[in-house]
Amino acid sequence: MGEPGERAVAGQRLGAPESFGVSTLEPGQRPPTAPPGRQVSIRVQMLDDATEVFNISQRAPAKVLFDLVCAHLNLAEGDYFGLEYQDQRKMMVWVDLLKPILKQIRRPKNTILRFVVKFFPPDHTQLLEELTRYLFALQIKHDLACGRLTCNDTSAALLVSHIVQSEIGDFDEVQSFQHLLHNKYMPDQDVLMDKITEYHRKHVGQTPAESDYQLLEIARRLEMYGVRLHPAKDREGTKLSLAVSHTGVLVFQGHTKINAFNWSKVRKLSFKRKRFLIKLRPDLNSVYQDTLEFIMASRDCCKIFWKICVEYHAFFRLFEEPKPKPKPVLFTRGSSFRFSGRTQKQVIDHVKDSEFKKVPFESPGLPDDALLAGPPGVVVNGQKATLPPGHSPDGHLPSSQTSHTSPLTSPLLTEAGYVRTDDEDEVQRKKFPTDKAYFIAKELLTTERTFLKDLEVITSFQAFLRKEDNMPDSVKTLINSNYEPVYQFHQAFLKEVEQRLQQWEGRSNAHIKGDYQRIGDVMLKNIQALKQFMSLLQRHGEVLVELERSCRASRQLEGVCRELEQQKVCYLPLNMFLLRPLHRLLHYRLILEKLCRHYPPTHQDFRDSRAALADISEMVLQLQGTMMKMENFQKILELKKDLTGIQELAVPGREFIRLGCLSKLSGKGLQQRMFFLFSDVLVYTSRGMTSANQFKVHGQLPLYGMTIRESEDEWGVPHSFTLFGQRQSIVVAASCASEMEKWTEDIRMAVDLAERTNGPSTELLSTSLTDSKSPEEGGVEAESEEELSASRSSLERHAAQRGNTTVHVCWHRNTSVSMVDFSVAVENQLSGNLLRKFKNSNGWQKLWVVFTNFSLFFYKSHQDDYPLASLPLLGYSVTVPAETENIQKDYVFKLHFKSHVYYFRSESQYTFERWMEVIRSATCSASRPLVTQRKDPY
């Protein structure tokens, strides 16, 4: 692997003298006490190849040894790791932590246990500590070197380049070549030397922590990531390999995955002698038999693989460690083996809960000879030590650990392992032009990047449809013919905008007036080309209607749509993406309006910008009717998913007007209810306690003939009013005066409309529920926002994907939103980089942020396929920090809701104003004055 002294081992990497092993125990911390009895010495090889000796009692369970190893490393997330050894049959076996070591290893003096990664999570951002990610990076390095992690040459060269950057730092032609010459990181490395060198050049300035992060980011996407192959044969004798992952049992032929059996489809795993059996749940659509059989080399091979499957299933699928079963008195049948240790959920919860106990760390940026003079609290065999510059013990910025974990209040970005940013951003910013037109053009670029990502969700849908047989041809044809040409057009448009911005902001061009410092000509050329797609854009509404019709007729298609919506890339309801090309025209119009207002008529770009604005305004005018009709249809389809107990919601002529919380007065007092106002009926519901978290309908009030009377004096309840219907009356109360005004105005408008038109039937309920018969007065308890986070902890439930819908946000924030607000939100979308900090933290995190659908979505960068977290903004307030908050930075705005406070920094006055503008449209000071501007929403 190379000459001695050439490579940094873990001890050196973490600041220890070369001859010492690694230990980061805090002062006063002691390793676990061993039970009394005769001691035995056990050797353990660490992931950095160093060997440590641990003494434990002969009678102690292996968990004592494992805890000693984790304490030695000060490893909080040790449950991802395990101890393995080669038994007398030359098979690699995991140590059973419940049994004594000496009952598993016959000759401990001659056996070396290996401390390695056992459970590979799907996303390395689930690893909350940098030390854990560093150890995972070492594991990837091992797997790459031994040929276990196979991949194409490009990926292999990229992986090695990050390893080299982590070990020796920035590229130096002589040093880098010599290092690769003396260190073997993968088979056939010599033929890839040029490609590795080419990639290494590009990593200048990348810290070891960033290199680890990038290494894991690339590795996790590889098919062989974390895969341990177990040879087997099928019934026909074909040579295969079995493996297990967080998703289920995998089948490989060579290094190609040919099948996967998800845990949700597996009913039982068992083995009989050499036969490994997978019993599947009944599925009429499946081509597989109920029980699949694989032949392995021996019963022992079957048992070893079965045990690993049991542990993987428990670790990733269960909420807590399974309890031991009572032992039978006389006879036992089958294995008593069970998973021991914390599940992944318990590990994550534990690390978050104990976050405040960590030693505070600031990256010192010291020279190498100063590493041993680090902060107190981190010791290496009794000597002070610290991580090298760019590393921190937890791998993310300090934040208020008193912060809440509700998905409705706090973006869970501490899981993402972001690197601290500081005033180097200020230096970077000075390179950019200061002209307002540049920042308007940059808004076009950033939002176009997000728009193209949104279009890729539709291409994912196309791929889903292609995989499935018997899909309706009408849906396939409509999507392929209407979206593929539009997607290709916007790919080319984005590339042209990127090239123009690169010319505009180039270091040597930033302060020189040139022909490239404009964007109107690019927009005019492309908008004129976009006009050729008008017939396609007009049919996008047809796609939405046809998809809904086909889903009703085909449960298989409905299942495909539901499966796609459960994917992380589908961060909004699927049918919202289908309308994105129509909404994008509104953004172009907005950007061109800003350009035309900014430019004087004499500016070289004014004429092109004005011509482009005229063209896009004409297109918007032609499509406006389709847009309004389809926005309403899309919203009603979305509400259908949130409601249960309704017979038929999406009928011609019915318009959605407002949804939100009101308190309903009954014999048991005021109870929170969710109300839905349509153009013909007012429906009231309560939030169900089912896994789907739908709202159960309790009653309806037809609007025809309804009257309203303020009732505060009558009932003594603030902001209350009575709704008198033809069959029944109810008393409700709003949370504040403004909410009451919004509801009463919209209800009166809807009543007037219902009396002027012959609307649809008002029979919405699937059963003849009346207010007196409804179970609502039983008092279903409302969940708090913190309780909601628990309901979202299982990633397997479809409800987890729907926990942030507008309906649920309004329920928890006790507010409301109207169709006018939704229409305004369509125009108020924004993307770009922001710096974010928590209320009690010191550092800032650089994030790519997308604002849409009343929410902020957070990404590591614009290249990411899906957001890491989101923050719904309904109910929040956006302000400028006061002097007493001591922010001392320019272009900072503050978001706060109750005790939750976040600060965001933008790059310029223009972007600051734009973020404030769009966020205000979604917060508690939302767009009420805009209601009166819309003469007839129907």
Coordinates of N, CA, C and O in Angstrom, one line a residue, residues 324-337:
P324 N -36.3 -9.4 23.7 CA -36.0 -10.8 23.6 C -37.3 -11.6 23.9 O -38.1 -11.2 24.7
K325 N -37.4 -12.8 23.2 CA -38.5 -13.6 23.5 C -38.2 -14.5 24.7 O -37.1 -14.9 24.9
P326 N -39.2 -14.9 25.5 CA -39.0 -15.8 26.6 C -38.5 -17.1 26.1 O -39.0 -17.7 25.1
K327 N -37.6 -17.7 26.8 CA -37.0 -19.0 26.4 C -38.0 -20.1 26.8 O -38.7 -20.1 27.8
P328 N -38.2 -21.1 25.9 CA -39.1 -22.2 26.2 C -38.6 -23.1 27.3 O -37.3 -23.2 27.5
V329 N -39.4 -23.7 28.1 CA -39.0 -24.4 29.2 C -38.3 -25.7 28.8 O -37.3 -26.1 29.4
L330 N -38.9 -26.5 27.9 CA -38.3 -27.8 27.5 C -37.7 -27.8 26.2 O -36.5 -28.1 26.0
F331 N -38.5 -27.5 25.1 CA -37.9 -27.7 23.8 C -37.9 -26.4 23.1 O -38.7 -25.5 23.3
T332 N -37.0 -26.3 22.1 CA -36.9 -25.1 21.3 C -36.7 -25.5 19.8 O -36.2 -26.6 19.5
R333 N -37.3 -24.7 18.9 CA -37.2 -25.0 17.5 C -36.8 -23.8 16.8 O -37.4 -22.7 17.0
G334 N -35.8 -23.9 15.9 CA -35.3 -22.8 15.2 C -34.3 -22.0 16.0 O -34.0 -22.2 17.1
S335 N -33.8 -20.9 15.3 CA -32.8 -20.1 15.9 C -33.4 -19.1 16.8 O -34.4 -18.6 16.6
S336 N -32.7 -18.8 17.9 CA -33.1 -17.8 18.9 C -32.4 -16.5 18.6 O -32.5 -15.5 19.4
F337 N -31.7 -16.4 17.5 CA -30.9 -15.2 17.2 C -31.8 -14.0 17.0 O -32.9 -14.1 16.4

